[in-house]
GROMACS .gro file of C-alpha atoms in nm:
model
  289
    1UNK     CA    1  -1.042   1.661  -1.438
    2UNK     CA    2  -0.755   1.842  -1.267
    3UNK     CA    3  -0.455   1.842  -1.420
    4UNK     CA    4  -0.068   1.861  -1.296
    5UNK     CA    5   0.015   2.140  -1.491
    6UNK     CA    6  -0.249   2.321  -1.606
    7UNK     CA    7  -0.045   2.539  -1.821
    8UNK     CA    8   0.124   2.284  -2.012
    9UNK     CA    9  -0.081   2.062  -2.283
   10UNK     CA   10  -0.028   1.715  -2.256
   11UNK     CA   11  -0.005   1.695  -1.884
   12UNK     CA   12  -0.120   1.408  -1.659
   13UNK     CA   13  -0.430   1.417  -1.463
   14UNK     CA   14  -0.463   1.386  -1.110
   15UNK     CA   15  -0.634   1.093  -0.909
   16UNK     CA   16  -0.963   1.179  -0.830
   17UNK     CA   17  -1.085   0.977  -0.569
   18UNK     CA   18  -1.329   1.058  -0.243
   19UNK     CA   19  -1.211   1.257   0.025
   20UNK     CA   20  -1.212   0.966   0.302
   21UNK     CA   21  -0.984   0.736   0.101
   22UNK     CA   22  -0.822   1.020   0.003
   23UNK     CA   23  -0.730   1.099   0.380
   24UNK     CA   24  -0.685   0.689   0.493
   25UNK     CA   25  -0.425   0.734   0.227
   26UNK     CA   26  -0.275   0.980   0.371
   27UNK     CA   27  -0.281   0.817   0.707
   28UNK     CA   28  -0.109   0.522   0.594
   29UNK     CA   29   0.180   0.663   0.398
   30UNK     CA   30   0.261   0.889   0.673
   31UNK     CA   31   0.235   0.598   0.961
   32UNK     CA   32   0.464   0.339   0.726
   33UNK     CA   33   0.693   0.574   0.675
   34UNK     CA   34   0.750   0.688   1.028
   35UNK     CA   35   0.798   0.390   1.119
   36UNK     CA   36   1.030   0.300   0.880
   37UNK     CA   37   1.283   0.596   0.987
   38UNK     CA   38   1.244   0.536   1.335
   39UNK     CA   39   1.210   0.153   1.335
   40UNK     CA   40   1.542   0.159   1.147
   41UNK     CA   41   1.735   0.423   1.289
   42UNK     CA   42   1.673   0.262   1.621
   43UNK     CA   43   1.853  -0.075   1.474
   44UNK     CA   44   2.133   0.121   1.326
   45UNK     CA   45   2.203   0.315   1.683
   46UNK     CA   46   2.220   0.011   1.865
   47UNK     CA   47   2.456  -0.201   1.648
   48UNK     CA   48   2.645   0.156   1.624
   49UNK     CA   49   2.700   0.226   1.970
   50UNK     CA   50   2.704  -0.128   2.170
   51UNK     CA   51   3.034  -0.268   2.123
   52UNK     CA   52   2.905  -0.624   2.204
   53UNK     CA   53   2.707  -0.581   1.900
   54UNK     CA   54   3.007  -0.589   1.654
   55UNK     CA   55   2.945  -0.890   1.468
   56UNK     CA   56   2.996  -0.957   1.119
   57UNK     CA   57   2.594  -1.082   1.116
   58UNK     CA   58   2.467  -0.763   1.301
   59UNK     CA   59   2.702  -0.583   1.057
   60UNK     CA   60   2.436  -0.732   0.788
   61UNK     CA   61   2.207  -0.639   0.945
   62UNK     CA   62   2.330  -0.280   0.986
   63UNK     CA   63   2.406  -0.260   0.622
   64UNK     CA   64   2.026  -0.346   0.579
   65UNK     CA   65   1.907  -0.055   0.826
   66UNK     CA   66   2.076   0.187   0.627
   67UNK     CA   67   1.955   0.108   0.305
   68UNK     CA   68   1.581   0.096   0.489
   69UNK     CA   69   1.647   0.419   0.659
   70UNK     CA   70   1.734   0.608   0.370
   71UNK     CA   71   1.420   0.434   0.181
   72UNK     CA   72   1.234   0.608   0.443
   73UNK     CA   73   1.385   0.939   0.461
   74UNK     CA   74   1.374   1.011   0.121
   75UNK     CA   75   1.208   0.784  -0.119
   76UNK     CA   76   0.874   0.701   0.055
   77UNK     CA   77   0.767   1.117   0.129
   78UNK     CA   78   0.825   1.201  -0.257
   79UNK     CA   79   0.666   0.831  -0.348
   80UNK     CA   80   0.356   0.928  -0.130
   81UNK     CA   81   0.303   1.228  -0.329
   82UNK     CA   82   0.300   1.086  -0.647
   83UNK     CA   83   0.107   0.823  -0.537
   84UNK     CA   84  -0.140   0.997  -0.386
   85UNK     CA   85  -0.174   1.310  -0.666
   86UNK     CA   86  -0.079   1.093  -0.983
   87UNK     CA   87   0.204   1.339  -1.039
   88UNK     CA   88   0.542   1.400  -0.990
   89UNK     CA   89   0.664   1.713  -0.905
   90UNK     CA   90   1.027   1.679  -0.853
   91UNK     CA   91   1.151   1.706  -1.179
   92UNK     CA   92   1.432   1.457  -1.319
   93UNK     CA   93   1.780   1.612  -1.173
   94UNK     CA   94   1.575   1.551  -0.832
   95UNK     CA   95   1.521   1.193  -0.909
   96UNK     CA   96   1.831   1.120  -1.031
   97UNK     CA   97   2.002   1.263  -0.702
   98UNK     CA   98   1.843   1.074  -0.495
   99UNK     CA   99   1.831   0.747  -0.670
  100UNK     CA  100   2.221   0.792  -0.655
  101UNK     CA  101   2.196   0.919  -0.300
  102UNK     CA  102   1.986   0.581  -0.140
  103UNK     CA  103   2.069   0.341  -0.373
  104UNK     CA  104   2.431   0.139  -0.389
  105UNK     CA  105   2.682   0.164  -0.647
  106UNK     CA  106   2.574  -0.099  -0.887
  107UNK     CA  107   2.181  -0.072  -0.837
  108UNK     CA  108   2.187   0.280  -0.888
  109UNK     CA  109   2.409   0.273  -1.243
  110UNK     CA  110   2.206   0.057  -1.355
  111UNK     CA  111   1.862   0.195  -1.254
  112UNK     CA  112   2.047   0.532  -1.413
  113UNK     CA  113   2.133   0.414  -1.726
  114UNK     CA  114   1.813   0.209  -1.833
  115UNK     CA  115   1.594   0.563  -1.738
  116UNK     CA  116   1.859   0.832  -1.903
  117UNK     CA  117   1.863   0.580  -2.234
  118UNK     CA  118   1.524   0.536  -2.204
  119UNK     CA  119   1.563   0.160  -2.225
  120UNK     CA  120   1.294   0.085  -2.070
  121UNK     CA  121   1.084   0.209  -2.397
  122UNK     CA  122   1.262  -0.014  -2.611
  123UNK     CA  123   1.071  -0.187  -2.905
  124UNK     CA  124   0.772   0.028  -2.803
  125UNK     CA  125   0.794   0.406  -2.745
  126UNK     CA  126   0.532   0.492  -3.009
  127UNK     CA  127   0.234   0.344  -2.763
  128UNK     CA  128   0.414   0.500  -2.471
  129UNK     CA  129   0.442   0.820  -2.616
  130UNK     CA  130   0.037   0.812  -2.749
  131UNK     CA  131  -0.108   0.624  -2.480
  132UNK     CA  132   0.107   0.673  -2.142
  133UNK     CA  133   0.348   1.011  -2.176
  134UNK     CA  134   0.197   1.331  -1.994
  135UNK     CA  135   0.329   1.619  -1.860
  136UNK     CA  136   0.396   1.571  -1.480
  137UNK     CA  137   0.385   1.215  -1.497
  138UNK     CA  138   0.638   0.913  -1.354
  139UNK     CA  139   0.485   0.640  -1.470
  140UNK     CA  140   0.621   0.287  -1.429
  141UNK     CA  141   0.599   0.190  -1.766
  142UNK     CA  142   0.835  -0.130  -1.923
  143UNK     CA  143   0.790  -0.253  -2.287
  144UNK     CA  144   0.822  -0.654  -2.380
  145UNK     CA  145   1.194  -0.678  -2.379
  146UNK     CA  146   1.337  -0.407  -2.131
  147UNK     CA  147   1.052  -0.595  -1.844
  148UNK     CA  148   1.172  -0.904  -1.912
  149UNK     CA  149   1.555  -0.828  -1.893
  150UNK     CA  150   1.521  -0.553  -1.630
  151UNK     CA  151   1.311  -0.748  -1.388
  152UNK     CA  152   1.526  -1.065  -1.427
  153UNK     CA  153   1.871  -0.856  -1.351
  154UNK     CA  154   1.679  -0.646  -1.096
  155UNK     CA  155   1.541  -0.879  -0.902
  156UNK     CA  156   1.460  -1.235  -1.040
  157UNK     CA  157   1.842  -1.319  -1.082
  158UNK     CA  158   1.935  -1.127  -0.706
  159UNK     CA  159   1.684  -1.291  -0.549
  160UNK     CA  160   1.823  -1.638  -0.699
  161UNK     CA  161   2.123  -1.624  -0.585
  162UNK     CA  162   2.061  -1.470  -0.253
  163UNK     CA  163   1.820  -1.787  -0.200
  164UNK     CA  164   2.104  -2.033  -0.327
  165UNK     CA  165   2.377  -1.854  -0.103
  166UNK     CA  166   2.111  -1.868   0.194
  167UNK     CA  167   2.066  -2.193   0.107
  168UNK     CA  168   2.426  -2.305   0.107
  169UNK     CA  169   2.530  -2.117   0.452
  170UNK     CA  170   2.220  -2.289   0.571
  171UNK     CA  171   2.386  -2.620   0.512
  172UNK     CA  172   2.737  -2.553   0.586
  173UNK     CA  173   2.580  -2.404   0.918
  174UNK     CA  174   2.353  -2.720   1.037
  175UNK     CA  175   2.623  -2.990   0.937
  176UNK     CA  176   2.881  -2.750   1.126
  177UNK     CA  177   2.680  -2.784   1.424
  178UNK     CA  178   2.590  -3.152   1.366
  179UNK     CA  179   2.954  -3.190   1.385
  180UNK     CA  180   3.013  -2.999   1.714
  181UNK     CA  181   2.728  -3.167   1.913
  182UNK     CA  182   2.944  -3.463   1.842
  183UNK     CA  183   3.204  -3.390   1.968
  184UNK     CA  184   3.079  -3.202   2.204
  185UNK     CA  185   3.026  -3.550   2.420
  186UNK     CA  186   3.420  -3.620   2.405
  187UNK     CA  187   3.501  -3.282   2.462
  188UNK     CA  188   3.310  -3.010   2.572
  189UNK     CA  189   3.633  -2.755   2.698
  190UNK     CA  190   3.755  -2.711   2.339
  191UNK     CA  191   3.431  -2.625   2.132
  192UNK     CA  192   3.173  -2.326   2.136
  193UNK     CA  193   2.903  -2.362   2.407
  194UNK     CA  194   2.527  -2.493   2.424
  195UNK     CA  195   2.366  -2.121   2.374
  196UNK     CA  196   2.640  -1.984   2.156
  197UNK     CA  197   2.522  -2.275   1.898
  198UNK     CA  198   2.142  -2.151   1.949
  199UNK     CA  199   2.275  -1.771   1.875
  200UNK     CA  200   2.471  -1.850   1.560
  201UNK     CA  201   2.161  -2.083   1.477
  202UNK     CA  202   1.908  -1.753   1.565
  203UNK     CA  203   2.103  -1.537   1.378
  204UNK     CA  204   2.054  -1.802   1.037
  205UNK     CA  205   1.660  -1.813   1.110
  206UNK     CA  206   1.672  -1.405   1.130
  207UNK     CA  207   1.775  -1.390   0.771
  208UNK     CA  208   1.618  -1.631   0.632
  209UNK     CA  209   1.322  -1.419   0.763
  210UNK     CA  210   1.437  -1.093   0.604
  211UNK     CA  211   1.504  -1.271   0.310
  212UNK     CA  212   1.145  -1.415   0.296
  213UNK     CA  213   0.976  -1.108   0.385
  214UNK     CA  214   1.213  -0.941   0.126
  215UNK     CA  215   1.075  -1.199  -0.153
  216UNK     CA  216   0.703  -1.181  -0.006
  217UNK     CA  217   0.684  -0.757  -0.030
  218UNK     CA  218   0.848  -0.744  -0.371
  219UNK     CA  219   0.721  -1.018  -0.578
  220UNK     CA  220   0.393  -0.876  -0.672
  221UNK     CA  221   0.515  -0.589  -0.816
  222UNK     CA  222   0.803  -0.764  -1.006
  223UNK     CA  223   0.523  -1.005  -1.160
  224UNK     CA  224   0.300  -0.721  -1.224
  225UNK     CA  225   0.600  -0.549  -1.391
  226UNK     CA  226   0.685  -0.830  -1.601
  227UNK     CA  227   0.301  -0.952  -1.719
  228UNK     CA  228   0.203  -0.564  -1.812
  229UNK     CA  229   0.391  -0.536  -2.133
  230UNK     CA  230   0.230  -0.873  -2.231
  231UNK     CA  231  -0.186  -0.805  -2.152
  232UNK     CA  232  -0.174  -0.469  -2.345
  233UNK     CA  233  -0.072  -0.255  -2.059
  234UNK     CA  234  -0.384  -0.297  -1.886
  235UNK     CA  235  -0.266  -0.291  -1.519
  236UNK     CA  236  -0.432   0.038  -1.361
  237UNK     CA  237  -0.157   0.252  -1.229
  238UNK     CA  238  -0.309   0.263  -0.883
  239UNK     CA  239  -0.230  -0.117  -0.879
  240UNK     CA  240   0.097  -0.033  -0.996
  241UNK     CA  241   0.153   0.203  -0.720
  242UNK     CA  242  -0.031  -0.015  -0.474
  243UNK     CA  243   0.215  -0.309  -0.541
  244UNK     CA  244   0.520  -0.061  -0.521
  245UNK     CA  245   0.453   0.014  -0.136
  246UNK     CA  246   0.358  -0.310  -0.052
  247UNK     CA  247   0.729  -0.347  -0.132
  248UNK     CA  248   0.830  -0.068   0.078
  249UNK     CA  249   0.638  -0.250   0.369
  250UNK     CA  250   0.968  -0.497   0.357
  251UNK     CA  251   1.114  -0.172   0.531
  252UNK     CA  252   0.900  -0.127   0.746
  253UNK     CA  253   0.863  -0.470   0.903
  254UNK     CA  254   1.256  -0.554   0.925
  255UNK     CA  255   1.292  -0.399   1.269
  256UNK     CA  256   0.970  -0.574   1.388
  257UNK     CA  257   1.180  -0.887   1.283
  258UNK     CA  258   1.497  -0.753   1.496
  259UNK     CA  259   1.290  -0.711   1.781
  260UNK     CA  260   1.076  -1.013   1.775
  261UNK     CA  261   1.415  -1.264   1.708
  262UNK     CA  262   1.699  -1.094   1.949
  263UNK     CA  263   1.638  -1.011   2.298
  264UNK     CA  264   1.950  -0.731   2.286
  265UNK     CA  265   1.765  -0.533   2.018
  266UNK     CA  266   1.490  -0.502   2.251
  267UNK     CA  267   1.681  -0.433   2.538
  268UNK     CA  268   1.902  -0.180   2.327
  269UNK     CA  269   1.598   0.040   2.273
  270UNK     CA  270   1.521   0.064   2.607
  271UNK     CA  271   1.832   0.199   2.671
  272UNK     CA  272   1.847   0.421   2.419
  273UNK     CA  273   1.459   0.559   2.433
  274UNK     CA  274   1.571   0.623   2.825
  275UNK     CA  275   1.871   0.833   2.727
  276UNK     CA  276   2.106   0.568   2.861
  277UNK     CA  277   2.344   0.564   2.598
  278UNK     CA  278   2.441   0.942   2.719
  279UNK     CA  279   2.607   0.747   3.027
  280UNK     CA  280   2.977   0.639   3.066
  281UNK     CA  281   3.100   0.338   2.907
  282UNK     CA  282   2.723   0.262   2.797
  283UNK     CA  283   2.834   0.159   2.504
  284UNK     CA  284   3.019  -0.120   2.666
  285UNK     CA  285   2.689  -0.243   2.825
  286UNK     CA  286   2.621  -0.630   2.800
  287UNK     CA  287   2.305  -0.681   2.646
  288UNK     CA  288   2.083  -1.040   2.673
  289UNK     CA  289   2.224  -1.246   2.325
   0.00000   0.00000   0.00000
């Protein structure tokens, strides 16, 4: 078997696997994460440079891009390689730099100070270190305790209360428009019109889309993650890595989302794939809402 480093003892092996998977592989990775840059780079020019776009939802939105974007641009090439080799190459200062660079503040402390403690071994570093360490290797590897509490403030506990918040603007935002077709009947002058009440009510159905695509693409893995510690470690790490781009996907699909709920995201990439935003006052352009 081909190793990582062949000098080194101790190192990881490669994946071994045929040549025409090998190459789909290949394919796939390099498709998703086109698509990801452009897809999202596309939805971060248009709320960008389109004044009517300045919203505080597209400003969500935009905040969203980004974080895809950068997902793309630097965390799915390096992720391909590992995943398609079974090592990593990049060394740990690498890693580190650009976990900082593409994550936020909090995420990225965090994911820093479980991996520099190595708290993810906790309770259980003697069977990682005989059964899982090898040179060249980035294994996603969580003992009993650290997969538990890591998972749960990582994503279980996020993902509750971006459901409950959801959840709550939902409400606030159907009784508030309950109460304005009321008194919309007595009088229609003083309250917000007939299709800004179906764009306010598109813009609550677009995240609650993100957010359940979000929950869709990431909840394997975060199972997987939590179960392993508990069956003996008996996930195969090509499962592991299978489930990790599956959550990537969620990056991929979010512009598909843009452009299949809002009309202006559509017609903004016209523009901009036409070289119209090079024109005068294009980026005071009215676009379809």
């Amino acid at each position: 078997m081909d190793l990582c480093y062949e000098a080194l003892n101790g190192s990881c092996g490669k994946y071994a696997r045929p040549f025409g998977i090998h190459v789909l592989m290949l394919i796939a990775m390099m498709l998703t994460t086109i698509v990801t840059v452009i897809g999202n780079l596309l939805v971060i020019i248009s709320i960008g440079h389109f004044k009517q776009l300045h919203t505080p939802t597209n400003q969500l939105i935009l905040s969203l891009a980004l974080c895809d974007f950068l997902l793309g641009l630097f965390v799915m090439p390096l992720s391909a390689v590992r995943s398609m080799q079974g090592c990593w190459y990049f060394g740990d200062s690498l890693s580190v730099l650009l976990m900082i660079s593409i994550s936020w503040l909090i995420p990225a402390i965090f994911a820093y100070v479980s991996t520099y403690f190595e708290l993810n071994l906790y309770g259980d570093r003697d069977f990682y270190e005989t059964h899982v360490r090898c040179a060249g290797g980035c294994h996603v590897f969580f003992t009993h305790g650290p997969a538990v509490v890591i998972s749960l403030f990582s994503f279980y506990i996020p993902g509750l209360i971006i459901i409950g918040i959801y959840s709550r603007i939902y409400m606030v935002a159907r009784n508030q428009a309950r109460l304005i077709s009321l008194q919309l009947n007595q009088l229609r002058r003083v309250y917000p019109s007939e299709g800004a009440q179906r764009r306010a009510q598109k813009a609550t159905i677009t995240i609650a889309i993100v957010v359940g695509v979000f929950l869709v693409c990431w909840t394997p893995f975060f199972l997987c993650n939590i179960m392993n510690p508990f069956i003996g470690y008996t996930t195969p790490q090509m499962l592991i890595d299978a489930l990790v781009w599956f959550g990537y996907v969620n990056s991929t699909l979010n512009p598909f989302i843009y452009a299949f709920m809002h009309s202006w995201f559509r017609k903004a990439v016209r523009i901009i794939v036409t070289g119209g935003i090079f024109q005068k006052n294009s980026s005071r352009q009215q676009l379809d809402l």
